[in-house]
CSV table of C-alpha atoms in Angstrom, one decimal:
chain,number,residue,atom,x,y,z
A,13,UNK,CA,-75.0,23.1,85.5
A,14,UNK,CA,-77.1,26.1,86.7
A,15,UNK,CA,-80.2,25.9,87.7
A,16,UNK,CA,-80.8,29.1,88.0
A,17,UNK,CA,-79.4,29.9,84.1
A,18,UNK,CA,-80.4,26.5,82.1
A,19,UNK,CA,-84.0,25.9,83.2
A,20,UNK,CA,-84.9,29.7,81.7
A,21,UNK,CA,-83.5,28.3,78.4
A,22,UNK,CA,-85.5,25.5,77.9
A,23,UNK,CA,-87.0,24.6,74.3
A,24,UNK,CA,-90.2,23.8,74.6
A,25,UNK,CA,-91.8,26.6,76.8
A,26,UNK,CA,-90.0,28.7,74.0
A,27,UNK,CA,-91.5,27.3,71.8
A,28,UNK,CA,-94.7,27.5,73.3
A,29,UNK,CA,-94.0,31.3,73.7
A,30,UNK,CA,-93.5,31.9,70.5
A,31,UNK,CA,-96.5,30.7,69.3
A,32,UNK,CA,-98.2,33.0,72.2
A,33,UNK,CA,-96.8,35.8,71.1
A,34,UNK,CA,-97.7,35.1,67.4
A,35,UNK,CA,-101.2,34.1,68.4
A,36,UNK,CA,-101.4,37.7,70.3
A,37,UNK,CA,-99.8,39.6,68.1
A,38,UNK,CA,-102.4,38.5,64.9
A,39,UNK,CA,-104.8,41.0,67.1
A,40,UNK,CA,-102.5,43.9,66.2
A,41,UNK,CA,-104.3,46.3,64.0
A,42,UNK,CA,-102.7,46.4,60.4
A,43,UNK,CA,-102.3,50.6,60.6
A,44,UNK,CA,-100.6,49.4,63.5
A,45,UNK,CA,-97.7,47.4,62.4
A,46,UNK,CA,-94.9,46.6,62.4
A,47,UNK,CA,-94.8,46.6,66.0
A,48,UNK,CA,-91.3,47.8,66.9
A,49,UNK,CA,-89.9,47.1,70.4
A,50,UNK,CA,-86.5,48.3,71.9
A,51,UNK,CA,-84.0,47.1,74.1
A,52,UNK,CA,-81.4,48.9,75.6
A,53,UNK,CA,-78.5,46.8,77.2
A,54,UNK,CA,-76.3,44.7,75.5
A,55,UNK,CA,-77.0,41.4,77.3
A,56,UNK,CA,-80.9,41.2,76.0
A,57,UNK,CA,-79.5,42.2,72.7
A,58,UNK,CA,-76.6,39.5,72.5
A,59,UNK,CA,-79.0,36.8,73.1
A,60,UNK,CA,-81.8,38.2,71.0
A,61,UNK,CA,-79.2,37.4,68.5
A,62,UNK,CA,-77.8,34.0,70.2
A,63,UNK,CA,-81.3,32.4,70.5
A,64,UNK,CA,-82.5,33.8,67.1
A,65,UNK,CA,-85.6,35.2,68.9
A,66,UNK,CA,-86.4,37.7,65.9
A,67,UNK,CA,-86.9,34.4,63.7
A,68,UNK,CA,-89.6,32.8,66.1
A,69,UNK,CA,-91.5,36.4,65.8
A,70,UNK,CA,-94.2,37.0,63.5
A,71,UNK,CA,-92.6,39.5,61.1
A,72,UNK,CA,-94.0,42.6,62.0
A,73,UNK,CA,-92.9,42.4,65.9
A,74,UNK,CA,-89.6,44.4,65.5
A,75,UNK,CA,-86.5,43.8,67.9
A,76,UNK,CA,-84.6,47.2,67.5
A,77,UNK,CA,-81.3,47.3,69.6
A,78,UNK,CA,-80.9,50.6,71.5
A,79,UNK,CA,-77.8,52.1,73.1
A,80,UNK,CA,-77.2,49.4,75.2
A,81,UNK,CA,-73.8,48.6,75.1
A,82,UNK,CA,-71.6,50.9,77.0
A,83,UNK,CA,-68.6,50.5,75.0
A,84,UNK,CA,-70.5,51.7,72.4
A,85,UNK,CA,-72.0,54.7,73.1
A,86,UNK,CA,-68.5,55.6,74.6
A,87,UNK,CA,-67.4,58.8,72.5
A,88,UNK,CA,-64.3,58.5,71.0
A,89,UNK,CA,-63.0,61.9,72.7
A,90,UNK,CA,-63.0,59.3,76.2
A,91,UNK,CA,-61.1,57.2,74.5
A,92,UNK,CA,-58.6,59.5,73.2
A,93,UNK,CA,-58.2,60.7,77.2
A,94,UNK,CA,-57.6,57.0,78.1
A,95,UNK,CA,-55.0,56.4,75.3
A,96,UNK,CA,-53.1,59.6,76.3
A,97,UNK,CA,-52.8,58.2,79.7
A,98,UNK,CA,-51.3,55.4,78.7
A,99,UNK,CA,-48.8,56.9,76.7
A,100,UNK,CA,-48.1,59.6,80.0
A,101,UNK,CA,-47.0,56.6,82.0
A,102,UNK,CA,-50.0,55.6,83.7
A,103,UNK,CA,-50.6,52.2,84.5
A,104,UNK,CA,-54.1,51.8,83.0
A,105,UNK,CA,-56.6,49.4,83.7
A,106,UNK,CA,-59.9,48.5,81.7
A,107,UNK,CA,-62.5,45.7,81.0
A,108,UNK,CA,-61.2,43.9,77.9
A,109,UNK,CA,-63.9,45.4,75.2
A,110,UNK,CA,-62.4,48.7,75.4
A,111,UNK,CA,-59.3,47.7,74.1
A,112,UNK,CA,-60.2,47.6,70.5
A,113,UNK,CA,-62.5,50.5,70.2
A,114,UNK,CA,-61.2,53.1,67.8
A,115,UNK,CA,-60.2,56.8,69.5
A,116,UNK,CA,-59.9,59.6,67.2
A,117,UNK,CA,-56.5,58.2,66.1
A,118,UNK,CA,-55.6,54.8,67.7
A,119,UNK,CA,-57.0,52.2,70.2
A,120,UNK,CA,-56.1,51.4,73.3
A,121,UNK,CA,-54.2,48.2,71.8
A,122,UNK,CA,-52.3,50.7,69.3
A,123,UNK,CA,-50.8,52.3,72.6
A,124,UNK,CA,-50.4,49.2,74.2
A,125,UNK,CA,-48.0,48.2,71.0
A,126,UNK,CA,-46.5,51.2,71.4
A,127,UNK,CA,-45.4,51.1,74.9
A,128,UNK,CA,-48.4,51.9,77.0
A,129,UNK,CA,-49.3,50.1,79.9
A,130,UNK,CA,-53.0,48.8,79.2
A,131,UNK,CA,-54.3,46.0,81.4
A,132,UNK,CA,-57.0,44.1,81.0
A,133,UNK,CA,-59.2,42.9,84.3
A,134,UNK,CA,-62.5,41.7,85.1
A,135,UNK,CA,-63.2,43.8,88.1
A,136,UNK,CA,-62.1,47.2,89.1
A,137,UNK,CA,-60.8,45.5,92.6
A,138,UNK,CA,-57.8,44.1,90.6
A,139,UNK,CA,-57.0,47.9,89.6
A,140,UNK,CA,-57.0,48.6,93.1
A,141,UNK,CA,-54.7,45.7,93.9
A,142,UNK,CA,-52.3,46.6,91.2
A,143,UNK,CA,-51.7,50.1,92.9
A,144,UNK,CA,-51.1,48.9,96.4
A,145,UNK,CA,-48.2,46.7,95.0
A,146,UNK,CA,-46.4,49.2,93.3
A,147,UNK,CA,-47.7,52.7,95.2
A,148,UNK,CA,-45.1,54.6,93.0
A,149,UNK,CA,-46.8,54.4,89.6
A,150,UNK,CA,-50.1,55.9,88.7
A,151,UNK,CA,-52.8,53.4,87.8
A,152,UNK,CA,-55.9,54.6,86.6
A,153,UNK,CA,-58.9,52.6,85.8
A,154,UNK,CA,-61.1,53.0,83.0
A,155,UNK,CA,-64.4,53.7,84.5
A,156,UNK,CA,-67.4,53.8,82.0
A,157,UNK,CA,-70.7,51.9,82.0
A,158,UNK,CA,-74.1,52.0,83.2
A,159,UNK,CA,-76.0,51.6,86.6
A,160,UNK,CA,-74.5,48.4,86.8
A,161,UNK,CA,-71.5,49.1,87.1
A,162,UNK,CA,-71.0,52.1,88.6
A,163,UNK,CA,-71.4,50.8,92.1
A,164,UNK,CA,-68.2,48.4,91.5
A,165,UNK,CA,-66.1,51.0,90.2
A,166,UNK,CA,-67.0,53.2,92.9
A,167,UNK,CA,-66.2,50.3,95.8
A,168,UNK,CA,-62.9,50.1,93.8
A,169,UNK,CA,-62.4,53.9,95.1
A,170,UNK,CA,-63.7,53.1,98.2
A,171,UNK,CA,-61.2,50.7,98.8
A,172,UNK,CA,-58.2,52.8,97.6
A,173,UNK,CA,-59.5,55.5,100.0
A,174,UNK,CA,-59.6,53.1,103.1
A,175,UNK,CA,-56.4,51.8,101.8
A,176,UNK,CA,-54.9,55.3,102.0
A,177,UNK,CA,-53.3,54.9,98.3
A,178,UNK,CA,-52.6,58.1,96.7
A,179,UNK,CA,-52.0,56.5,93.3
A,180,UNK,CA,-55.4,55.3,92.3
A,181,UNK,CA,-57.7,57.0,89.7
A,182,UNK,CA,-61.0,56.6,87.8
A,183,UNK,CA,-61.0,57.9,84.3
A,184,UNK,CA,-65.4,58.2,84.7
A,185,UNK,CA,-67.9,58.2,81.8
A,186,UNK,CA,-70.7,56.5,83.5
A,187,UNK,CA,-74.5,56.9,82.2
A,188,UNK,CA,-77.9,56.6,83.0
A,189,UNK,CA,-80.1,54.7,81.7
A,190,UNK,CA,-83.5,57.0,82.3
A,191,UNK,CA,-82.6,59.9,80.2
A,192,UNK,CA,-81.5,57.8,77.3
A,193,UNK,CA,-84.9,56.5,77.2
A,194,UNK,CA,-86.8,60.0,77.8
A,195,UNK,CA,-84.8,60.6,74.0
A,196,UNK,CA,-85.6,57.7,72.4
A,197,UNK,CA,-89.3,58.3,73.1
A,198,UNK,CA,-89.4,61.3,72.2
A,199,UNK,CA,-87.7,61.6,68.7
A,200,UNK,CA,-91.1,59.9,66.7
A,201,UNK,CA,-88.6,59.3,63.7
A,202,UNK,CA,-87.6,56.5,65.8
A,203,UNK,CA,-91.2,55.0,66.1
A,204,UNK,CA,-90.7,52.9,69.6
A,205,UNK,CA,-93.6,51.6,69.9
A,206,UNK,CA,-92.5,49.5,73.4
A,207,UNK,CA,-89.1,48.9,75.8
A,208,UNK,CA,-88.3,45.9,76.7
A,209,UNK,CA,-86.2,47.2,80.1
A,210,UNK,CA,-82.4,46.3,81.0
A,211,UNK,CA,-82.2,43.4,83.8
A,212,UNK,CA,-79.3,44.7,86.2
A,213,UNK,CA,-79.5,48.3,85.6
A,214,UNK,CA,-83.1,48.1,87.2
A,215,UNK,CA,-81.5,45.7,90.2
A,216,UNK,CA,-79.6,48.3,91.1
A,217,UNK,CA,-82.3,51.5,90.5
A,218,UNK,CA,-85.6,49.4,90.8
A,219,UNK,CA,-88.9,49.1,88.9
A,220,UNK,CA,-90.5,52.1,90.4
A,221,UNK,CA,-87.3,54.6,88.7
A,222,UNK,CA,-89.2,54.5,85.2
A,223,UNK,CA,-92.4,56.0,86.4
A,224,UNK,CA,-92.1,59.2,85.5
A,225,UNK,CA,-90.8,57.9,82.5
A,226,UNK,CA,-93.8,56.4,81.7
A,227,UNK,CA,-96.6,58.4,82.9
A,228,UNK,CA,-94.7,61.3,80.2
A,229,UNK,CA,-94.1,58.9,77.3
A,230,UNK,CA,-97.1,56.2,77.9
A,231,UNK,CA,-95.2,53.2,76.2
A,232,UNK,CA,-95.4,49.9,77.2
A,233,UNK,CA,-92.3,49.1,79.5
A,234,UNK,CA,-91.2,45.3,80.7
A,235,UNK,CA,-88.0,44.9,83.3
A,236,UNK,CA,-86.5,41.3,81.6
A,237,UNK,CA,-84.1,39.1,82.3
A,238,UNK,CA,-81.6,38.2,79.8
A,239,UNK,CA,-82.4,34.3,79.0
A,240,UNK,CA,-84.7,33.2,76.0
A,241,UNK,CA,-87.9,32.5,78.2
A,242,UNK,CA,-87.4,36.1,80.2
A,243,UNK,CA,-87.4,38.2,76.9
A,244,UNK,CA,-90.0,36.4,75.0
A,245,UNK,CA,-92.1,36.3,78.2
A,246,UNK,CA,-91.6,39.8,78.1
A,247,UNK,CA,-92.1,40.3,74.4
A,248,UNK,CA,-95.5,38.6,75.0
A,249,UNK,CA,-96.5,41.2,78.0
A,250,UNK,CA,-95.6,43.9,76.0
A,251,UNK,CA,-97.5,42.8,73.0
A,252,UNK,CA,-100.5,42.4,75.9
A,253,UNK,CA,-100.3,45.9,77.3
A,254,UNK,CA,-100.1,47.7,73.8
A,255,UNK,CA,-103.3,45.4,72.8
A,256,UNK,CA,-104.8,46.7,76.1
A,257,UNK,CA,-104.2,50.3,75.6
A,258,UNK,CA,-102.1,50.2,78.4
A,259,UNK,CA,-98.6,52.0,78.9
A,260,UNK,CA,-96.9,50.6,82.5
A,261,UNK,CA,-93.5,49.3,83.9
A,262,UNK,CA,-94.0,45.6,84.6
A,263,UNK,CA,-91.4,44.0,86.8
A,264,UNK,CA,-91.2,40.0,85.2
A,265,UNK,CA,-87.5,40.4,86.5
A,266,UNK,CA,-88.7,40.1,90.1
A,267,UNK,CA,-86.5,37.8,90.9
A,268,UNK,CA,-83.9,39.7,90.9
A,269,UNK,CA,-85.5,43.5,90.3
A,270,UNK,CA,-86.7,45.3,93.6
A,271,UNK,CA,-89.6,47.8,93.6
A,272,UNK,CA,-86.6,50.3,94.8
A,273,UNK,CA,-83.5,48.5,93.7
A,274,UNK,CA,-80.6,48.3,95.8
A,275,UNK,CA,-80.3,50.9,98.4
A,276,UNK,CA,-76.5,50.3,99.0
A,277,UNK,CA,-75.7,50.7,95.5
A,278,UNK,CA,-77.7,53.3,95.5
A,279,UNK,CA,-75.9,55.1,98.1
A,280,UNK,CA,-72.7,54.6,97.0
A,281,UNK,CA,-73.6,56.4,93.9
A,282,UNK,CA,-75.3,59.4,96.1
A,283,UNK,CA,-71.8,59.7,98.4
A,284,UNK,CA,-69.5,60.0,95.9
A,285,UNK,CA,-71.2,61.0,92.3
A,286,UNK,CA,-73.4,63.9,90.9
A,287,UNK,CA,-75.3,64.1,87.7
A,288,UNK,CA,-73.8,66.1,84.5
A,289,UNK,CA,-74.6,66.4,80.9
A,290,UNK,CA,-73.0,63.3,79.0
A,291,UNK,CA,-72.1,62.7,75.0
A,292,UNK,CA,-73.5,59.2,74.0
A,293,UNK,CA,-72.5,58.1,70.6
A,294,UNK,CA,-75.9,58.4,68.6
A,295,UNK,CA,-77.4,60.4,70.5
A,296,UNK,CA,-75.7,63.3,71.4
A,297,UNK,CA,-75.3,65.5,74.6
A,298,UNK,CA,-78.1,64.2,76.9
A,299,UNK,CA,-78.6,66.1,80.2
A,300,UNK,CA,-77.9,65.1,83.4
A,301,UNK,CA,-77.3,61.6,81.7
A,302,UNK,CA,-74.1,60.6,83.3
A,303,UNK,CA,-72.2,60.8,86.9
A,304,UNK,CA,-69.0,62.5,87.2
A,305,UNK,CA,-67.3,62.4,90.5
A,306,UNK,CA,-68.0,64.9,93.3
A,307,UNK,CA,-65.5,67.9,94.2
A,308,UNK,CA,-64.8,66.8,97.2
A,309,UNK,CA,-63.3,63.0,95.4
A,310,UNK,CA,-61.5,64.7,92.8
A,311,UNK,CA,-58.5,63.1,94.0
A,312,UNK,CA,-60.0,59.5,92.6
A,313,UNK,CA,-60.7,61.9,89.4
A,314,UNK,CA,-58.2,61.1,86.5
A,315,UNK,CA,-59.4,64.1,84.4
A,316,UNK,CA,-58.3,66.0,86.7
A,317,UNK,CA,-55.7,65.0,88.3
A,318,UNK,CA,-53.7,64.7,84.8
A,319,UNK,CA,-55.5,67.5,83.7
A,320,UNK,CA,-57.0,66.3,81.1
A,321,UNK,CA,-59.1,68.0,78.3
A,322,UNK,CA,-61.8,64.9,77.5
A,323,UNK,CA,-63.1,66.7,74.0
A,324,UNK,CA,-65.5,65.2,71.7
A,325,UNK,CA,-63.4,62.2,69.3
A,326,UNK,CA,-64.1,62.1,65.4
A,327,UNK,CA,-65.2,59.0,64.6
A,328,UNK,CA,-64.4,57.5,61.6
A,329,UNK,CA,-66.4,59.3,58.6
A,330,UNK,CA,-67.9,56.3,57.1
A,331,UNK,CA,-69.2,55.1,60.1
A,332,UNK,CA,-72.7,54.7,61.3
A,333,UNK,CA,-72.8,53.0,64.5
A,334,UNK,CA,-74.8,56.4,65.6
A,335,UNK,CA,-77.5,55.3,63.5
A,336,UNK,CA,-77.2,51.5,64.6
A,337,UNK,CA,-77.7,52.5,68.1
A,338,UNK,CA,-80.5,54.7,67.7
A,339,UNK,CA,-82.4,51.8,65.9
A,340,UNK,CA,-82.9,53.5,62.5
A,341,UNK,CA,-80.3,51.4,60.5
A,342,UNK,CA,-79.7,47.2,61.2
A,343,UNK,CA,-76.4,46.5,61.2
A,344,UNK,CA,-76.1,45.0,57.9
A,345,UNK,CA,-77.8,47.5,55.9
A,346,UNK,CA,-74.5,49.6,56.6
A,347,UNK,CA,-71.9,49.7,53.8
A,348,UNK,CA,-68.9,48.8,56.1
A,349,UNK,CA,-70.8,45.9,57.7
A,350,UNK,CA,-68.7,42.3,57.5
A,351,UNK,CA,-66.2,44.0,54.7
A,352,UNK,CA,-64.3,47.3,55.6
A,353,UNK,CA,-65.2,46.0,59.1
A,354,UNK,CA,-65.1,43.1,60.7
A,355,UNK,CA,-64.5,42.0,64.6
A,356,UNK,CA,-60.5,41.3,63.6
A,357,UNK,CA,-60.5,44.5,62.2
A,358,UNK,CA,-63.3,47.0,63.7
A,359,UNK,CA,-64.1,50.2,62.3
A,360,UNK,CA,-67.2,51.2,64.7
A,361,UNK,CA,-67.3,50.3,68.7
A,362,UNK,CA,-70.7,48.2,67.5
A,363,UNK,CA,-68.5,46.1,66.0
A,364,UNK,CA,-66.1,45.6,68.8
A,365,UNK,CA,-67.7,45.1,71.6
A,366,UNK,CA,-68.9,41.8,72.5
A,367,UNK,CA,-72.8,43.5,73.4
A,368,UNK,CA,-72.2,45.5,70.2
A,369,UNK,CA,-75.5,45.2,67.7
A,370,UNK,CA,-73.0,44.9,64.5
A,371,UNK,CA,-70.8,42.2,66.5
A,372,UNK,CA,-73.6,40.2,67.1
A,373,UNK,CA,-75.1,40.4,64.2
A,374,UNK,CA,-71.9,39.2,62.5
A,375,UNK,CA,-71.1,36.3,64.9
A,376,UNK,CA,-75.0,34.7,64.9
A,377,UNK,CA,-75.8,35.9,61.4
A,378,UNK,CA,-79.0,37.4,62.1
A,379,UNK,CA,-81.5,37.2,59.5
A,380,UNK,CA,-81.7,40.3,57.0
A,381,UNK,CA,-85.5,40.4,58.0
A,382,UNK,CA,-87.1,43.7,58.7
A,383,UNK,CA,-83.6,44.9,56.9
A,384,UNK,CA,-85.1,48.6,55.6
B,268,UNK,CA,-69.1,43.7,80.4
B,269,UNK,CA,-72.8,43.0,81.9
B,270,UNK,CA,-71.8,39.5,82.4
B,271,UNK,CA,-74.9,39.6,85.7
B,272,UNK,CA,-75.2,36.0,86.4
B,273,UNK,CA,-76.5,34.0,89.5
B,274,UNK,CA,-73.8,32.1,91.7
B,275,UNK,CA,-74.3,29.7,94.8
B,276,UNK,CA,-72.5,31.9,98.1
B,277,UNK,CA,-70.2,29.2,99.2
B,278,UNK,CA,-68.6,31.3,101.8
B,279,UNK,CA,-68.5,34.7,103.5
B,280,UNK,CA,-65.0,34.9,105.3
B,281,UNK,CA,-64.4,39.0,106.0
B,282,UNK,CA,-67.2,41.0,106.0
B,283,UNK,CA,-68.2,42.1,102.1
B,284,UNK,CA,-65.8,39.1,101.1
B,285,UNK,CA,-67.0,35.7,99.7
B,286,UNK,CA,-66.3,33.3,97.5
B,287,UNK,CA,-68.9,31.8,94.4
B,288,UNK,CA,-69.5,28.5,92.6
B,289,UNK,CA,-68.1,29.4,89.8
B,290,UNK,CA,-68.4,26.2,87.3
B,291,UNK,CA,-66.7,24.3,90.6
B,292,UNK,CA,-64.1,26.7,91.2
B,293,UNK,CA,-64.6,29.2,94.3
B,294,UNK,CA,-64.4,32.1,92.8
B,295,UNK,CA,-63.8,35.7,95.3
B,296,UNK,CA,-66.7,37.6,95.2
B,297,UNK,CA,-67.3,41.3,96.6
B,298,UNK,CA,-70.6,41.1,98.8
B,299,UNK,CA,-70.3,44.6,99.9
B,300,UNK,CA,-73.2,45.6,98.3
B,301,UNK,CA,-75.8,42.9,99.4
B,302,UNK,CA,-77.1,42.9,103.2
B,303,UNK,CA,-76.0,40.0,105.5
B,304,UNK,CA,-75.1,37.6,102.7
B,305,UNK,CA,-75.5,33.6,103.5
B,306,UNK,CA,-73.6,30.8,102.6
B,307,UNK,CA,-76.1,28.7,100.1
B,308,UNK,CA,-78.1,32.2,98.7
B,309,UNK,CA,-77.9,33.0,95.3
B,310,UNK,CA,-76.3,36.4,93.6
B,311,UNK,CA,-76.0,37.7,90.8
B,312,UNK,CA,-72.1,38.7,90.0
B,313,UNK,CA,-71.2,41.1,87.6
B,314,UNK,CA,-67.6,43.0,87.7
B,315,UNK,CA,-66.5,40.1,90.7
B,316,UNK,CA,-69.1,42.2,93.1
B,317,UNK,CA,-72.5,40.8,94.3
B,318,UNK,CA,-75.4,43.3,92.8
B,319,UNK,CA,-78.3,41.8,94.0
B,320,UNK,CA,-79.6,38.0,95.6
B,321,UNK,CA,-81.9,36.0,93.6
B,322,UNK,CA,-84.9,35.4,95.4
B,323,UNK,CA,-85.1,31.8,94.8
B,324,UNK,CA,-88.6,31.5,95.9
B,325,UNK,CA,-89.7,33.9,92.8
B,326,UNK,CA,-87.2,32.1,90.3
B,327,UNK,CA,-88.6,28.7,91.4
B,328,UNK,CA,-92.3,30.1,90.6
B,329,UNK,CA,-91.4,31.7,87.6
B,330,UNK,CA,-89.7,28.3,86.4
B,331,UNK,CA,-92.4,26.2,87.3
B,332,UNK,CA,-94.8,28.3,85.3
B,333,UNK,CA,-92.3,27.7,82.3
B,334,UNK,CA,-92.6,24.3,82.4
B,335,UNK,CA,-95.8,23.7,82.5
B,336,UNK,CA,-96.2,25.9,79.1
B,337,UNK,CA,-96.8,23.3,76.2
C-alpha cells in the first residue's frame, strides 16, 4: 500500500475524467480531428497501454507514443561497442532491458552465452561496487538514458573517482529530451497536434526548460505523471488549451516537477558532461541531443579508453521500430508485429524493452483503433 | 528503466545514504541528489538514487480534488 501510487489510480474519478475529456473534446472542430497527442517517455506510454486509456477516449483523441524509451532509440552501432566489450574482457554492467536488444550481429545475451561477462543491476552504484572488489578487471557500465538518469550514472563516476578506482568506465549514450521534441514538431508529416511531457525528466530539468520550445513550436505542452488520473488529467488540459487557442507548458506534475528542476542534478551534469550531436533510432542525428563526457573525465570514458570506434549499427532490414517511434506506424500495423517478433524472440528494441511501444502493445493487447 | 516511484525516507545514516519503504523492506537509497533529506519525506527513486521529494502538501491537494470528481 502506497498512498502516494494507489489513490492516483482510482476508478471512479477516471471515470469521471473520461467522460470530461469526451464532453471537451465534442467541441473540437471536425477539420480539426483527429486530435493527435504525443508522449515521449516510456512510463506514460506503458500505462497508456496498462490502463487502456486510448479505449476510454473519444476516437479521434489520438495517443501516439514517441521516442520515449531509451532502450529503444539506442542505435544498434552502441550496442555493438557494448558487445565487443564484453567479448574484450570487460566486466560489463547494464540495466536488464539492454540485454536483449539486437546489435548489428548479436545481443548482449549472445555474448553473454558466449563467454562475456554481462551483469545485470538496478543502479549504477552496484557497477561501482563490483570494481572496488576485484580492482584488477575492467568493469564498465552501460550508461544510456535520458535526463533521468544521467545524474545516477554520473554519481556512479563520482563515486569511483572519490574511491580512487582506476578500473571503472561509462560506455555513455545519454539524450535529451528538448531537441527530440524541437524534431518532432517540426516534421508536419508527423501532425502532433499536442505533448503530453515526460514526469522525471522534467524533475530533474524543470517546467520552465520547454519554453523556448514552446514559444518556437506553439503546441499545447502538459508535464504528467505516470498514473491513470495524472495522464487523463493531462489529456483533458491539453484538449482545454488547444480549444483555447492556447500553446503553454503546464506543470500538473507539481508535485514532484520544480519550476527549475533539480539544481544538483543539474550540476552534476554541468561538471562532468557537454552536449554533442546524438543518433536516435527514428530519428536520425539530432544536434546537441546527447551528453558525452568532458576531456578532462575521459578516464571514466569507455570509448576511449578501449578505443573504441561506436559506428552507426544496421538494424535489421525488416524492421520498423524507426517508424513506431516517430508515431507514423502503431505497432501492429507492422508486418513483423506478434509473428517474426515476439518479446521471447525480439527483432526490434520496441519490442524488447519493457517501455517499448510494440512490447506493450503485445502484452496489454491494445485495441487496433486509430490502426492507419 | 524509469521505474520513478515515491518511497517513505525511513532513514538517513551517512550523508547522501538512506534507506526506503520499499513494500516493508528497507531498501538503500542514494539521497545525494536531494537537499537535507528527512526521515518520514517522500522521494521518488529511480536507478536506487533519490531524484526529487514529493511535496506531500501538493499530492494531498491534487488527491483530494480526484476524489471529489464523480
Amino acid at each position: 500500500m502506497n498512498p502516494y501510487i494507489d489513490a492516483f489510480r482510482e476508478p471512479t474519478p477516471a471515470r469521471a475524467l473520461a467522460r470530461r475529456i469526451t464532453d471537451l473534446a465534442s467541441q473540437i472542430p471536425k477539420d480539426r480531428r483527429p486530435f493527435r497527442i504525443m508522449e515521449v517517455c516510456g512510463s506514460h506510454t506503458m500505462a497508456i497501454a496498462r490502463y487502456a486509456l486510448r479505449d476510454a477516449l473519444p476516437p479521434w483523441i489520438e495517443l501516439i507514443s514517441g521516442p520515449g524509451c531509451p532502450v529503444c532509440v539506442t542505435d544498434p552501432g552502441y550496442l555493438d561497442a557494448a558487445i565487443e566489450l564484453a567479448h574484450r574482457g570487460a566486466r560489463v554492467f547494464t540495466f536488464g532491458d539492454l540485454l536483449r536488444a539486437p546489435g548489428s550481429r548479436e545481443t548482449l545475451t549472445d555474448a553473454r552465452a558466449g563467454g562475456g561477462d554481462v551483469e545485470i543491476c538496478y543502479t549504477p552504484l552496484a557497477a561501482v561496487e563490483a570494481a572496488r572488489a576485484d580492482t584488477e578487471r575492467p568493469v564498465v557500465f552501460l550508461a544510456i538514458g535520458f535526463e533521468t538518469t544521467i545524474p545516477p550514472a554520473i554519481r556512479a563516476a563520482v563515486e569511483a573517482h572519490h574511491a580512487g578506482l582506476k578500473n571503472f568506465s561509462l560506455l555513455t549514450a545519454f539524450k535529451l529530451i528538448p531537441p527530440a521534441l524541437e524534431v518532432l514538431a517540426s516534421d508536419a508529416s508527423l501532425q502532433i497536434d499536442a505533448f503530453l511531457l515526460p514526469a522525471h525528466v522534467s524533475a530533474i530539468i524543470g517546467a520552465t526548460a520547454y519554453e523556448g520550445f514552446v514559444r518556437v513550436h506553439r503546441r499545447p505542452c502538459v508535464i504528467a505523471g505516470f498514473e491513470p488520473l495524472d495522464i487523463l488529467y493531462g489529456i483533458e488540459n491539453l484538449v482545454h488549451q488547444a480549444l483555447a487557442g492556447q500553446a503553454c507548458v503546464e506543470n500538473q506534475y507539481s508535485r514532484v516537477v520544480r519550476p527549475f528542476g533539480n539544481p544538483r542534478a543539474q550540476n552534476l551534469i554541468e561538471e562532468w558532461l557537454e552536449p554533442e550531436d546524438a543518433v536516435w533510432r527514428g530519428l536520425g542525428v539530432v544536434p546537441r541531443s546527447g551528453l558525452r563526457l568532458r576531456s578532462d573525465r575521459a578516464e571514466f570514458d569507455a570509448a576511449r579508453r578501449f578505443a573504441l570506434k561506436i559506428t552507426a549499427g544496421r538494424p535489421h532490414p525488416a524492421c520498423r521500430c524507426g517508424d513506431v517511434l516517430r508515431g507514423i506506424l502503431h505497432p501492429q500495423a507492422c508486418p513483423l508485429f506478434g509473428v517474426a517478433c515476439t518479446p521471447e524472440r525480439p527483432v526490434g528494441p520496441c519490442m524488447v524493452s519493457s517501455e517499448g511501444s510494440c512490447s506493450a502493445a503485445l502484452r496489454y493487447r491494445v485495441s487496433m483503433r486509430n490502426v492507419e | 528503466m524509469c521505474l520513478g516511484i515515491p518511497l517513505k525516507i525511513l532513514a538517513v545514516e551517512t550523508p547522501g545514504c538512506g534507506f526506503v519503504d520499499l513494500d516493508g523492506a528497507a531498501q538503500p537509497v542514494d539521497l545525494s541528489l536531494i537537499e537535507n533529506p528527512r526521515p518520514g519525506e517522500y522521494v521518488i527513486v529511480h536507478a536506487g538514487f533519490a531524484i526529487e521529494r514529493l511535496d506531500t502538501a501538493e499530492a494531498n491537494a491534487r488527491i483530494q480534488w480526484f476524489r471529489e470528481l464523480r
